[in-house]
């Protein structure tokens, strides 16, 4: 290829479409090679052959972007390709590309290679790309890849995006390692929008940082080669992670899209939930506003021990109100949440939930969530007895002014603990439960005391005892005697003056023992109340 001629700046040896592209670049005009027939202009239909009249060589595109001519006077140079076939491998690795770049509806025959390249703004819209290799890519502005189809994965490891990364409605198939999108260490200054995307391999965002929000609304993520659907430990999102549903509607007969934010979905719109076919890992993530799992659907494989893992995440708000995972586990061990918004039917059953060390300060049920179901939620998370989830729930309820519910939770904890004790401990536990509900229902002890007192008074009223020391004994009172033997320590001046024989001696002994049992359980309950205070 020769040097550009002085008259028009177009190198010799270029084809007609390449000359058109070259001249359009200098004035920032679109180079539109489309035929105007939708079926012929579909970049994804490989049965439709795009010939030489629509083809430009990748090396010419690279020459134009890396060492192209200056813009004409009063114009801004920009590459705007529409409906073009780019033959060969577009290799811009390590290059600095100043002009604005937009390719719309293009078909690439070879890979797009952009490692360590620097762009202002790069937009590839609705393009067919075999593979996008862009590790350590830098853009001062946006990187847009909406509605593209990538056959062998996207690599954005350690890339730095100056404003927004937009990949809505993209479809990506996996590379040879089973990853569809590899973006470990990615840094996005503002939003990362990945709504309604479809991936057929793992989406890896390990250690990625997003300056505003990360949205995966309505997307379908599928793991491949036994990898997770989403692998994003140590992900940092300054605002909200949206793993929720999107509103979609028929925009052009066969396409779906999301209505603008803040706009009520039009008539005929439907809610499309996000789906994760495979494990999801968000361990050690930091989310500045919330993690939204509203209408999320997690299809986990229990035989592979797949999990929705939220270990040690930190966020002010967790909205766990999606569909109940039928298999696998939901793990919140060590997570710290200020407000938990949840739905009773969203949590998995026994064996499918882990809450060890899970700290939350407020509970906001989404819909009806009775305390009995909440206790089932704690029980499902503790196949083996652990006091911590019960104590955390009781603390949150007490701080919300629900003291009665908090006592019910702590009583359930004691009953669960009783199941782990030996036989003697279980028997004593049943006694405490029956008597005063482990001290959480002290009114029950007063009721038992009143019943025993009345029964004793009635029984002893049919007996006329003999005084131990005639002349020194007080007047016999069955009512006072019954109360005297029931109350330990306290002396009412009756129990020590009469000789009880036979059946009546056994009756008074039983009352003494029951009195001590009631007093002991009341004292144990009072000590727990004092410790809680």
Short mmCIF file of C-alpha atoms in Angstrom, two decimals:
data_model
loop_
_atom_site.label_atom_id
_atom_site.label_comp_id
_atom_site.label_asym_id
_atom_site.label_seq_id
_atom_site.Cartn_x
_atom_site.Cartn_y
_atom_site.Cartn_z
CA UNK A 1 0.00 0.00 0.00
CA UNK A 2 1.42 3.38 -1.04
CA UNK A 3 1.49 6.65 0.85
CA UNK A 4 -1.56 8.93 0.61
CA UNK A 5 -1.58 11.19 -2.40
CA UNK A 6 -1.42 14.89 -1.81
CA UNK A 7 -4.59 15.76 -3.75
CA UNK A 8 -7.25 13.81 -1.85
CA UNK A 9 -5.30 11.88 0.75
CA UNK A 10 -6.63 8.51 -0.42
CA UNK A 11 -3.94 5.79 -0.72
CA UNK A 12 -3.68 3.86 -3.95
CA UNK A 13 -4.84 0.28 -4.11
CA UNK A 14 -8.03 0.75 -2.14
CA UNK A 15 -11.29 -0.81 -3.22
CA UNK A 16 -14.39 1.24 -3.89
CA UNK A 17 -15.92 0.71 -0.41
CA UNK A 18 -12.53 1.45 1.18
CA UNK A 19 -12.19 4.73 -0.72
CA UNK A 20 -15.73 5.64 0.34
CA UNK A 21 -14.83 4.88 3.96
CA UNK A 22 -11.60 6.87 3.75
CA UNK A 23 -13.28 10.00 2.40
CA UNK A 24 -16.19 9.72 4.84
CA UNK A 25 -13.72 9.46 7.72
CA UNK A 26 -12.20 12.87 6.94
CA UNK A 27 -15.53 14.66 7.23
CA UNK A 28 -17.03 12.51 10.01
CA UNK A 29 -19.72 11.17 7.70
CA UNK A 30 -21.25 7.70 7.94
CA UNK A 31 -20.02 5.15 5.43
CA UNK A 32 -23.25 3.26 4.80
CA UNK A 33 -22.84 0.08 2.75
CA UNK A 34 -26.26 -1.38 3.50
CA UNK A 35 -28.61 -2.40 0.69
CA UNK A 36 -31.76 -1.19 2.42
CA UNK A 37 -33.34 -4.65 2.59
CA UNK A 38 -33.67 -5.97 6.12
CA UNK A 39 -33.07 -9.60 5.15
CA UNK A 40 -29.95 -8.70 3.15
CA UNK A 41 -28.59 -6.36 5.83
CA UNK A 42 -28.83 -8.83 8.73
CA UNK A 43 -25.23 -9.21 9.98
CA UNK A 44 -26.06 -12.48 11.80
CA UNK A 45 -27.43 -14.39 8.81
CA UNK A 46 -24.32 -16.05 7.40
CA UNK A 47 -26.32 -17.59 4.59
CA UNK A 48 -26.55 -14.14 3.05
CA UNK A 49 -23.19 -13.47 1.42
CA UNK A 50 -21.78 -9.98 1.61
CA UNK A 51 -19.53 -9.54 -1.39
CA UNK A 52 -16.73 -7.19 -2.32
CA UNK A 53 -19.15 -4.29 -2.73
CA UNK A 54 -19.67 -4.32 1.05
CA UNK A 55 -16.20 -5.42 2.21
CA UNK A 56 -13.33 -3.45 3.70
CA UNK A 57 -10.05 -4.93 4.81
CA UNK A 58 -9.25 -4.89 8.54
CA UNK A 59 -5.74 -3.60 7.76
CA UNK A 60 -7.21 -0.56 5.99
CA UNK A 61 -9.48 0.14 8.97
CA UNK A 62 -6.45 -0.14 11.28
CA UNK A 63 -4.40 2.21 9.08
CA UNK A 64 -7.24 4.71 9.05
CA UNK A 65 -7.64 4.68 12.85
CA UNK A 66 -3.96 4.59 13.80
CA UNK A 67 -2.44 6.81 11.08
CA UNK A 68 -5.33 8.23 9.12
CA UNK A 69 -5.50 11.61 7.38
CA UNK A 70 -6.46 14.77 9.26
CA UNK A 71 -10.03 15.99 9.17
CA UNK A 72 -11.01 18.47 6.50
CA UNK A 73 -11.24 22.06 7.56
CA UNK A 74 -14.26 22.62 9.77
CA UNK A 75 -14.89 18.90 10.21
CA UNK A 76 -14.19 16.27 12.88
CA UNK A 77 -12.70 12.97 11.75
CA UNK A 78 -14.71 9.90 12.77
CA UNK A 79 -15.11 6.34 11.60
CA UNK A 80 -18.80 5.49 11.14
CA UNK A 81 -19.31 2.20 9.35
CA UNK A 82 -22.72 0.73 8.65
CA UNK A 83 -23.46 -2.63 7.11
CA UNK A 84 -19.81 -3.37 6.29
CA UNK A 85 -17.98 -6.67 6.19
CA UNK A 86 -14.53 -6.39 7.77
CA UNK A 87 -12.24 -9.06 6.35
CA UNK A 88 -9.20 -10.31 8.27
CA UNK A 89 -8.28 -9.64 11.90
CA UNK A 90 -8.76 -6.08 13.14
CA UNK A 91 -5.65 -5.68 15.27
CA UNK A 92 -5.31 -2.39 17.16
CA UNK A 93 -3.35 -3.79 20.12
CA UNK A 94 -1.39 -1.11 21.96
CA UNK A 95 -2.60 1.62 19.65
CA UNK A 96 -3.96 5.06 20.49
CA UNK A 97 -7.11 5.83 18.55
CA UNK A 98 -8.21 9.43 18.79
CA UNK A 99 -11.20 9.56 16.41
CA UNK A 100 -14.69 8.57 17.42
CA UNK A 101 -15.43 4.99 16.30
CA UNK A 102 -18.86 3.56 15.61
CA UNK A 103 -19.65 0.39 13.65
CA UNK A 104 -23.31 -0.44 13.23
CA UNK A 105 -24.65 -3.69 11.77
CA UNK A 106 -21.20 -4.84 10.67
CA UNK A 107 -19.90 -8.36 10.18
CA UNK A 108 -16.35 -9.26 11.22
CA UNK A 109 -14.67 -12.24 9.60
CA UNK A 110 -11.86 -12.35 12.18
CA UNK A 111 -11.26 -11.41 15.78
CA UNK A 112 -11.25 -7.84 17.05
CA UNK A 113 -7.95 -7.47 18.92
CA UNK A 114 -7.72 -4.43 21.22
CA UNK A 115 -5.40 -5.27 24.17
CA UNK A 116 -3.91 -2.13 25.75
CA UNK A 117 -5.47 0.04 23.07
CA UNK A 118 -6.67 3.52 23.98
CA UNK A 119 -9.90 4.96 22.60
CA UNK A 120 -12.00 8.02 23.13
CA UNK A 121 -15.35 6.33 22.56
CA UNK A 122 -15.92 2.96 20.91
CA UNK A 123 -19.33 1.75 19.80
CA UNK A 124 -19.94 -1.60 18.11
CA UNK A 125 -23.70 -1.86 17.67
CA UNK A 126 -25.48 -5.00 16.46
CA UNK A 127 -22.31 -6.50 15.03
CA UNK A 128 -21.33 -10.14 14.45
CA UNK A 129 -17.90 -10.71 16.01
CA UNK A 130 -16.01 -14.03 16.27
CA UNK A 131 -14.19 -12.87 19.42
CA UNK A 132 -13.40 -9.61 21.17
CA UNK A 133 -9.99 -9.55 22.83
CA UNK A 134 -9.67 -6.30 24.81
CA UNK A 135 -7.65 -6.91 27.97
CA UNK A 136 -6.36 -3.67 29.54
CA UNK A 137 -8.36 -1.60 27.08
CA UNK A 138 -8.66 2.09 28.04
CA UNK A 139 -11.46 4.38 26.92
CA UNK A 140 -11.86 7.99 27.90
CA UNK A 141 -15.56 7.77 27.08
CA UNK A 142 -18.03 4.94 26.53
CA UNK A 143 -17.65 1.37 25.38
CA UNK A 144 -20.90 0.22 23.79
CA UNK A 145 -21.58 -3.30 22.48
CA UNK A 146 -25.39 -3.50 22.39
CA UNK A 147 -27.13 -6.28 20.46
CA UNK A 148 -23.84 -7.76 19.28
CA UNK A 149 -23.26 -11.49 18.92
CA UNK A 150 -19.86 -12.82 19.90
CA UNK A 151 -19.11 -16.44 19.07
CA UNK A 152 -16.04 -17.18 21.21
CA UNK A 153 -16.22 -14.85 24.17
CA UNK A 154 -15.26 -11.35 25.25
CA UNK A 155 -12.18 -10.56 27.27
CA UNK A 156 -12.08 -7.25 29.16
CA UNK A 157 -9.65 -8.19 31.92
CA UNK A 158 -8.31 -5.08 33.71
CA UNK A 159 -10.00 -2.81 31.16
CA UNK A 160 -10.74 0.76 32.24
CA UNK A 161 -13.85 2.44 30.88
CA UNK A 162 -13.97 6.20 31.33
CA UNK A 163 -17.76 6.58 31.49
CA UNK A 164 -20.32 3.83 30.69
CA UNK A 165 -20.05 0.23 29.57
CA UNK A 166 -23.22 -0.74 27.74
CA UNK A 167 -23.74 -4.30 26.49
CA UNK A 168 -27.56 -4.55 26.56
CA UNK A 169 -29.10 -7.45 24.60
CA UNK A 170 -25.73 -8.89 23.68
CA UNK A 171 -25.41 -12.64 23.05
CA UNK A 172 -22.10 -14.27 23.86
CA UNK A 173 -20.94 -17.87 23.51
CA UNK A 174 -18.03 -19.27 25.55
CA UNK A 175 -14.34 -19.43 24.79
CA UNK A 176 -12.44 -22.70 25.06
CA UNK A 177 -12.34 -22.34 28.86
CA UNK A 178 -16.09 -21.99 29.25
CA UNK A 179 -16.14 -18.23 29.84
CA UNK A 180 -18.44 -15.98 27.86
CA UNK A 181 -17.34 -12.65 29.38
CA UNK A 182 -14.06 -12.40 31.26
CA UNK A 183 -13.79 -9.01 32.92
CA UNK A 184 -11.74 -9.61 36.07
CA UNK A 185 -10.37 -6.35 37.42
CA UNK A 186 -12.61 -4.28 35.12
CA UNK A 187 -13.09 -0.65 36.18
CA UNK A 188 -16.13 1.28 34.92
CA UNK A 189 -16.32 4.90 36.01
CA UNK A 190 -20.11 5.15 35.76
CA UNK A 191 -22.77 2.55 34.84
CA UNK A 192 -22.38 -0.99 33.60
CA UNK A 193 -25.59 -1.85 31.78
CA UNK A 194 -25.99 -5.49 30.80
CA UNK A 195 -29.75 -5.78 30.51
CA UNK A 196 -31.46 -8.59 28.58
CA UNK A 197 -28.14 -10.20 27.69
CA UNK A 198 -27.77 -13.91 26.98
CA UNK A 199 -24.57 -15.71 27.79
CA UNK A 200 -23.74 -19.36 27.24
CA UNK A 201 -20.69 -19.43 29.46
CA UNK A 202 -19.48 -17.92 32.71
CA UNK A 203 -19.59 -14.17 33.27
CA UNK A 204 -16.51 -13.43 35.37
CA UNK A 205 -16.25 -10.06 37.18
CA UNK A 206 -13.78 -10.90 39.92
CA UNK A 207 -12.52 -7.76 41.62
CA UNK A 208 -14.39 -5.50 39.19
CA UNK A 209 -15.35 -1.95 40.22
CA UNK A 210 -18.38 -0.03 38.98
CA UNK A 211 -18.66 3.66 39.81
CA UNK A 212 -22.46 3.88 39.81
CA UNK A 213 -24.77 0.89 39.17
CA UNK A 214 -24.52 -2.55 37.59
CA UNK A 215 -27.71 -3.76 35.92
CA UNK A 216 -28.37 -7.31 34.72
CA UNK A 217 -32.14 -6.84 34.50
CA UNK A 218 -33.91 -9.56 32.53
CA UNK A 219 -30.69 -11.29 31.50
CA UNK A 220 -30.18 -15.03 31.05
CA UNK A 221 -26.80 -16.27 32.26
CA UNK A 222 -25.85 -19.88 31.60
CA UNK A 223 -22.79 -21.59 33.00
CA UNK A 224 -20.74 -23.87 30.75
CA UNK A 225 -18.16 -26.60 31.35
CA UNK A 226 -19.18 -26.83 35.03
CA UNK A 227 -18.48 -23.14 35.58
CA UNK A 228 -20.75 -20.68 37.34
CA UNK A 229 -23.27 -18.51 35.59
CA UNK A 230 -21.89 -15.42 37.37
CA UNK A 231 -18.56 -15.38 39.19
CA UNK A 232 -18.02 -11.98 40.82
CA UNK A 233 -16.21 -12.19 44.18
CA UNK A 234 -14.90 -8.90 45.58
CA UNK A 235 -17.14 -6.96 43.20
CA UNK A 236 -17.55 -3.30 44.18
CA UNK A 237 -20.61 -1.34 43.04
CA UNK A 238 -20.95 2.16 44.42
CA UNK A 239 -24.74 2.19 44.06
CA UNK A 240 -26.99 -0.80 43.24
CA UNK A 241 -26.56 -4.26 41.77
CA UNK A 242 -29.72 -5.06 39.83
CA UNK A 243 -30.31 -8.79 39.43
CA UNK A 244 -34.01 -8.40 38.88
CA UNK A 245 -36.69 -8.43 36.21
CA UNK A 246 -36.99 -6.12 33.21
CA UNK A 247 -40.08 -4.89 31.43
CA UNK A 248 -39.99 -5.92 27.77
CA UNK A 249 -42.31 -5.10 24.93
CA UNK A 250 -42.62 -5.72 21.20
CA UNK A 251 -40.67 -2.92 19.60
CA UNK A 252 -40.40 -3.98 15.94
CA UNK A 253 -42.33 -7.18 15.51
CA UNK A 254 -39.75 -9.59 16.86
CA UNK A 255 -37.48 -7.69 19.24
CA UNK A 256 -37.73 -6.79 22.89
CA UNK A 257 -36.37 -3.80 24.72
CA UNK A 258 -36.73 -2.02 28.03
CA UNK A 259 -38.78 1.16 28.29
CA UNK A 260 -36.92 4.23 29.55
CA UNK A 261 -36.34 4.51 33.27
CA UNK A 262 -39.13 6.29 35.07
CA UNK A 263 -41.65 5.49 32.32
CA UNK A 264 -44.59 3.24 33.10
CA UNK A 265 -44.42 0.09 30.93
CA UNK A 266 -46.76 0.36 27.98
CA UNK A 267 -49.76 -1.85 27.51
CA UNK A 268 -48.71 -5.31 26.41
CA UNK A 269 -45.38 -5.17 28.21
CA UNK A 270 -44.37 -8.19 30.24
CA UNK A 271 -41.98 -8.74 33.08
CA UNK A 272 -38.93 -10.83 32.16
CA UNK A 273 -37.04 -12.17 35.20
CA UNK A 274 -33.29 -12.52 35.32
CA UNK A 275 -32.27 -16.18 35.09
CA UNK A 276 -29.03 -17.74 36.28
CA UNK A 277 -28.54 -21.31 35.07
CA UNK A 278 -25.66 -22.25 37.34
CA UNK A 279 -23.94 -20.98 40.45
CA UNK A 280 -23.70 -17.31 41.38
CA UNK A 281 -20.82 -16.06 43.50
CA UNK A 282 -20.80 -12.54 44.96
CA UNK A 283 -18.56 -13.24 47.96
CA UNK A 284 -16.93 -10.25 49.70
CA UNK A 285 -18.81 -7.81 47.49
CA UNK A 286 -19.38 -4.19 48.48
CA UNK A 287 -22.58 -2.48 47.32
CA UNK A 288 -23.20 1.14 48.26
CA UNK A 289 -27.03 1.16 48.04
CA UNK A 290 -28.51 -2.29 47.59
CA UNK A 291 -28.53 -5.72 46.00
CA UNK A 292 -31.86 -6.20 44.23
CA UNK A 293 -32.95 -9.80 43.53
CA UNK A 294 -36.61 -8.98 42.85
CA UNK A 295 -38.10 -11.64 40.54
CA UNK A 296 -34.68 -13.28 40.16
CA UNK A 297 -34.65 -16.94 39.18
CA UNK A 298 -31.72 -19.13 40.23
CA UNK A 299 -31.66 -22.57 38.60
CA UNK A 300 -29.02 -24.41 40.60
CA UNK A 301 -27.85 -28.00 40.27
CA UNK A 302 -27.86 -29.67 43.67
CA UNK A 303 -25.78 -32.61 42.45
CA UNK A 304 -22.96 -30.20 41.64
CA UNK A 305 -23.44 -28.31 44.91
CA UNK A 306 -24.12 -25.07 43.10
CA UNK A 307 -24.83 -22.05 45.28
CA UNK A 308 -26.10 -18.53 45.31
CA UNK A 309 -23.17 -17.40 47.43
CA UNK A 310 -23.42 -14.03 49.20
CA UNK A 311 -20.73 -14.72 51.78
CA UNK A 312 -19.48 -11.61 53.60
CA UNK A 313 -21.19 -9.11 51.32
CA UNK A 314 -21.76 -5.66 52.76
CA UNK A 315 -24.74 -3.59 51.64
CA UNK A 316 -27.31 -1.24 53.22
CA UNK A 317 -30.17 -3.18 51.64
CA UNK A 318 -30.72 -6.71 50.36
CA UNK A 319 -33.95 -7.39 48.47
CA UNK A 320 -34.38 -11.14 48.50
CA UNK A 321 -37.79 -11.54 46.90
CA UNK A 322 -37.24 -13.66 43.82
CA UNK A 323 -38.31 -17.23 43.09
CA UNK A 324 -37.43 -19.99 45.52
CA UNK A 325 -34.41 -22.03 44.31
CA UNK A 326 -35.58 -25.62 43.96
CA UNK A 327 -32.06 -27.03 44.34
CA UNK A 328 -28.66 -25.86 45.54
CA UNK A 329 -28.05 -23.53 48.48
CA UNK A 330 -28.36 -19.87 49.36
CA UNK A 331 -25.39 -18.88 51.53
CA UNK A 332 -25.29 -15.63 53.53
CA UNK A 333 -22.56 -16.58 56.00
CA UNK A 334 -20.82 -13.50 57.36
CA UNK A 335 -22.91 -11.06 55.30
CA UNK A 336 -23.70 -7.64 56.77
CA UNK A 337 -26.96 -5.97 55.77
CA UNK A 338 -28.74 -3.01 57.31
CA UNK A 339 -32.20 -3.76 55.91
CA UNK A 340 -33.39 -7.16 54.69
CA UNK A 341 -36.43 -6.99 52.41
CA UNK A 342 -37.64 -10.53 51.77
CA UNK A 343 -40.53 -12.69 50.71
CA UNK A 344 -41.48 -15.77 52.71
CA UNK A 345 -41.76 -17.91 49.56
CA UNK A 346 -38.34 -16.87 48.24
CA UNK A 347 -36.23 -18.76 50.77
CA UNK A 348 -35.26 -22.41 50.23
CA UNK A 349 -36.20 -25.11 52.70
CA UNK A 350 -34.08 -27.13 55.16
CA UNK A 351 -30.58 -27.83 53.90
CA UNK A 352 -30.79 -25.09 51.29
CA UNK A 353 -29.95 -22.08 53.44
CA UNK A 354 -26.93 -20.99 55.50
CA UNK A 355 -27.03 -17.91 57.78
CA UNK A 356 -24.01 -18.37 60.05
CA UNK A 357 -22.73 -14.94 61.07
CA UNK A 358 -25.38 -13.17 58.95
CA UNK A 359 -25.96 -9.72 60.48
CA UNK A 360 -29.01 -7.61 59.65
CA UNK A 361 -30.55 -4.73 61.57
CA UNK A 362 -34.03 -4.32 60.11
CA UNK A 363 -36.58 -6.72 58.64
CA UNK A 364 -39.07 -5.49 56.04
CA UNK A 365 -41.20 -8.40 54.80
CA UNK A 366 -42.39 -8.16 51.21
CA UNK A 367 -45.92 -9.39 51.64
CA UNK A 368 -47.25 -11.61 54.44
CA UNK A 369 -44.44 -13.15 56.49
CA UNK A 370 -45.81 -14.48 59.82
CA UNK A 371 -43.50 -15.22 62.73
CA UNK A 372 -44.09 -18.96 62.37
CA UNK A 373 -42.65 -18.82 58.85
CA UNK A 374 -39.77 -16.72 60.09
CA UNK A 375 -38.95 -19.41 62.64
CA UNK A 376 -39.05 -21.98 59.83
CA UNK A 377 -36.59 -19.72 57.97
CA UNK A 378 -34.17 -19.86 60.91
CA UNK A 379 -34.69 -23.58 61.35
CA UNK A 380 -33.96 -24.21 57.66
CA UNK A 381 -30.64 -22.43 58.08
CA UNK A 382 -29.57 -24.52 61.08
CA UNK A 383 -29.70 -28.28 60.35
CA UNK A 384 -27.64 -28.55 63.52
CA UNK A 385 -28.56 -26.33 66.46
CA UNK A 386 -26.89 -22.91 66.45
CA UNK A 387 -28.06 -20.12 68.77
CA UNK A 388 -26.78 -17.19 66.72
CA UNK A 389 -29.56 -16.96 64.06
CA UNK A 390 -32.24 -17.08 66.77
CA UNK A 391 -30.51 -14.42 68.86
CA UNK A 392 -30.04 -12.16 65.84
CA UNK A 393 -33.71 -12.44 64.91
CA UNK A 394 -34.78 -11.77 68.51
CA UNK A 395 -32.52 -8.71 68.71
CA UNK A 396 -33.93 -7.26 65.49
CA UNK A 397 -37.52 -7.85 66.64
CA UNK A 398 -36.84 -6.31 70.04
CA UNK A 399 -35.22 -3.25 68.47
CA UNK A 400 -38.34 -2.90 66.33
CA UNK A 401 -40.55 -2.91 69.42
CA UNK A 402 -41.79 -6.48 68.93
CA UNK A 403 -40.89 -7.73 72.41
CA UNK A 404 -43.52 -10.46 72.47
CA UNK A 405 -42.28 -11.88 69.16
CA UNK A 406 -38.70 -11.69 70.40
CA UNK A 407 -39.64 -13.82 73.42
CA UNK A 408 -41.30 -16.37 71.12
CA UNK A 409 -38.07 -16.61 69.10
CA UNK A 410 -35.92 -17.09 72.20
CA UNK A 411 -38.34 -19.73 73.49
CA UNK A 412 -38.02 -21.54 70.15
CA UNK A 413 -34.23 -21.37 70.57
CA UNK A 414 -34.44 -23.07 73.98
CA UNK A 415 -36.72 -25.77 72.62
CA UNK A 416 -34.33 -26.37 69.72
CA UNK A 417 -31.42 -26.55 72.14
CA UNK A 418 -33.30 -29.08 74.25
CA UNK A 419 -33.16 -31.54 71.34
CA UNK A 420 -29.36 -31.66 71.65
CA UNK A 421 -29.27 -32.42 75.41
CA UNK A 422 -28.96 -35.82 77.11
CA UNK A 423 -32.04 -37.46 78.63
CA UNK A 424 -31.73 -35.77 82.04
CA UNK A 425 -31.28 -32.38 80.43
CA UNK A 426 -34.28 -32.96 78.19
CA UNK A 427 -36.46 -33.90 81.16
CA UNK A 428 -35.41 -30.81 83.08
CA UNK A 429 -36.01 -28.75 79.94
CA UNK A 430 -39.54 -30.09 79.61
CA UNK A 431 -40.17 -29.17 83.23
CA UNK A 432 -38.94 -25.59 82.64
CA UNK A 433 -40.95 -25.35 79.45
CA UNK A 434 -44.13 -26.61 81.04
CA UNK A 435 -43.70 -24.49 84.14
CA UNK A 436 -42.64 -21.07 82.87
CA UNK A 437 -41.65 -21.56 79.21
CA UNK A 438 -37.96 -21.18 80.14
CA UNK A 439 -38.75 -17.89 81.88
CA UNK A 440 -40.15 -16.20 78.79
CA UNK A 441 -43.71 -16.58 80.12
CA UNK A 442 -43.37 -15.84 83.86
CA UNK A 443 -47.11 -15.43 84.23
CA UNK A 444 -47.41 -19.18 83.77
CA UNK A 445 -45.49 -19.75 87.07
CA UNK A 446 -47.99 -17.60 88.94
CA UNK A 447 -50.82 -19.60 87.44
CA UNK A 448 -49.21 -22.90 88.49
CA UNK A 449 -48.57 -21.52 91.97
CA UNK A 450 -52.19 -20.46 92.31
CA UNK A 451 -53.45 -23.85 91.13
CA UNK A 452 -51.17 -25.75 93.53
CA UNK A 453 -52.03 -23.41 96.39
CA UNK A 454 -55.75 -23.88 95.82
CA UNK A 455 -55.37 -27.66 95.49
CA UNK A 456 -53.27 -27.83 98.66
CA UNK A 457 -55.62 -25.62 100.63
CA UNK A 458 -58.57 -27.75 99.59
CA UNK A 459 -56.81 -31.02 100.44
CA UNK A 460 -55.45 -29.89 103.82
CA UNK A 461 -58.84 -28.49 104.80
CA UNK A 462 -59.92 -32.13 105.20
CA UNK A 463 -57.14 -32.92 107.64
CA UNK A 464 -56.69 -32.05 111.31
CA UNK A 465 -52.96 -32.38 112.13
CA UNK A 466 -51.39 -32.84 115.54
CA UNK A 467 -49.12 -30.06 116.87
CA UNK A 468 -45.48 -30.93 117.43
CA UNK A 469 -45.48 -28.88 120.66
CA UNK A 470 -48.94 -28.53 122.14
CA UNK A 471 -49.59 -25.04 123.42
CA UNK A 472 -46.99 -23.43 121.12
CA UNK A 473 -48.57 -24.12 117.72
CA UNK A 474 -50.63 -21.39 116.01
CA UNK A 475 -54.18 -21.98 114.98
CA UNK A 476 -54.31 -24.46 112.09
CA UNK A 477 -54.94 -22.84 108.69
CA UNK A 478 -54.99 -25.12 105.66
CA UNK A 479 -54.68 -22.09 103.33
CA UNK A 480 -51.61 -20.62 105.04
CA UNK A 481 -49.99 -24.04 105.48
CA UNK A 482 -50.34 -24.80 101.75
CA UNK A 483 -48.79 -21.44 100.84
CA UNK A 484 -46.01 -21.84 103.43
CA UNK A 485 -44.77 -25.14 101.99
CA UNK A 486 -45.04 -23.85 98.40
CA UNK A 487 -42.90 -20.75 98.96
CA UNK A 488 -39.26 -21.66 99.63
CA UNK A 489 -37.22 -19.58 102.09
CA UNK A 490 -40.26 -17.53 103.22
CA UNK A 491 -41.66 -18.61 106.64
CA UNK A 492 -45.37 -17.95 107.22
CA UNK A 493 -45.42 -19.63 110.65
CA UNK A 494 -47.28 -22.83 109.73
CA UNK A 495 -44.96 -25.43 108.20
CA UNK A 496 -42.80 -26.09 111.25
CA UNK A 497 -45.49 -26.59 113.89
CA UNK A 498 -47.51 -29.60 112.70
CA UNK A 499 -46.85 -33.32 112.45
CA UNK A 500 -47.91 -34.61 109.02
CA UNK A 501 -48.34 -38.35 108.80
CA UNK A 502 -48.96 -40.89 106.01
CA UNK A 503 -50.51 -39.50 102.85
CA UNK A 504 -50.44 -35.91 104.17
CA UNK A 505 -46.70 -36.06 104.72
CA UNK A 506 -46.22 -37.07 101.08
CA UNK A 507 -48.61 -34.33 99.94
CA UNK A 508 -46.71 -31.63 101.81
CA UNK A 509 -43.37 -32.98 100.46
CA UNK A 510 -44.67 -32.83 96.86
CA UNK A 511 -45.76 -29.22 97.37
CA UNK A 512 -42.32 -28.33 98.76
CA UNK A 513 -40.58 -29.90 95.75
CA UNK A 514 -42.90 -28.25 93.25
CA UNK A 515 -42.39 -24.93 94.97
CA UNK A 516 -38.63 -25.24 94.58
CA UNK A 517 -38.95 -26.22 90.92
CA UNK A 518 -41.14 -23.20 90.20
CA UNK A 519 -38.82 -20.88 92.10
CA UNK A 520 -35.74 -22.22 90.26
CA UNK A 521 -37.27 -21.84 86.81
CA UNK A 522 -38.53 -18.35 87.62
CA UNK A 523 -35.05 -17.38 88.83
CA UNK A 524 -33.47 -18.80 85.65
CA UNK A 525 -35.91 -16.86 83.50
CA UNK A 526 -35.34 -13.67 85.49
CA UNK A 527 -31.58 -13.97 85.05
CA UNK A 528 -32.02 -14.29 81.27
CA UNK A 529 -34.24 -11.22 81.24
CA UNK A 530 -31.62 -9.28 83.20
CA UNK A 531 -28.85 -10.39 80.83
CA UNK A 532 -30.91 -9.34 77.82
CA UNK A 533 -31.54 -5.99 79.47
#
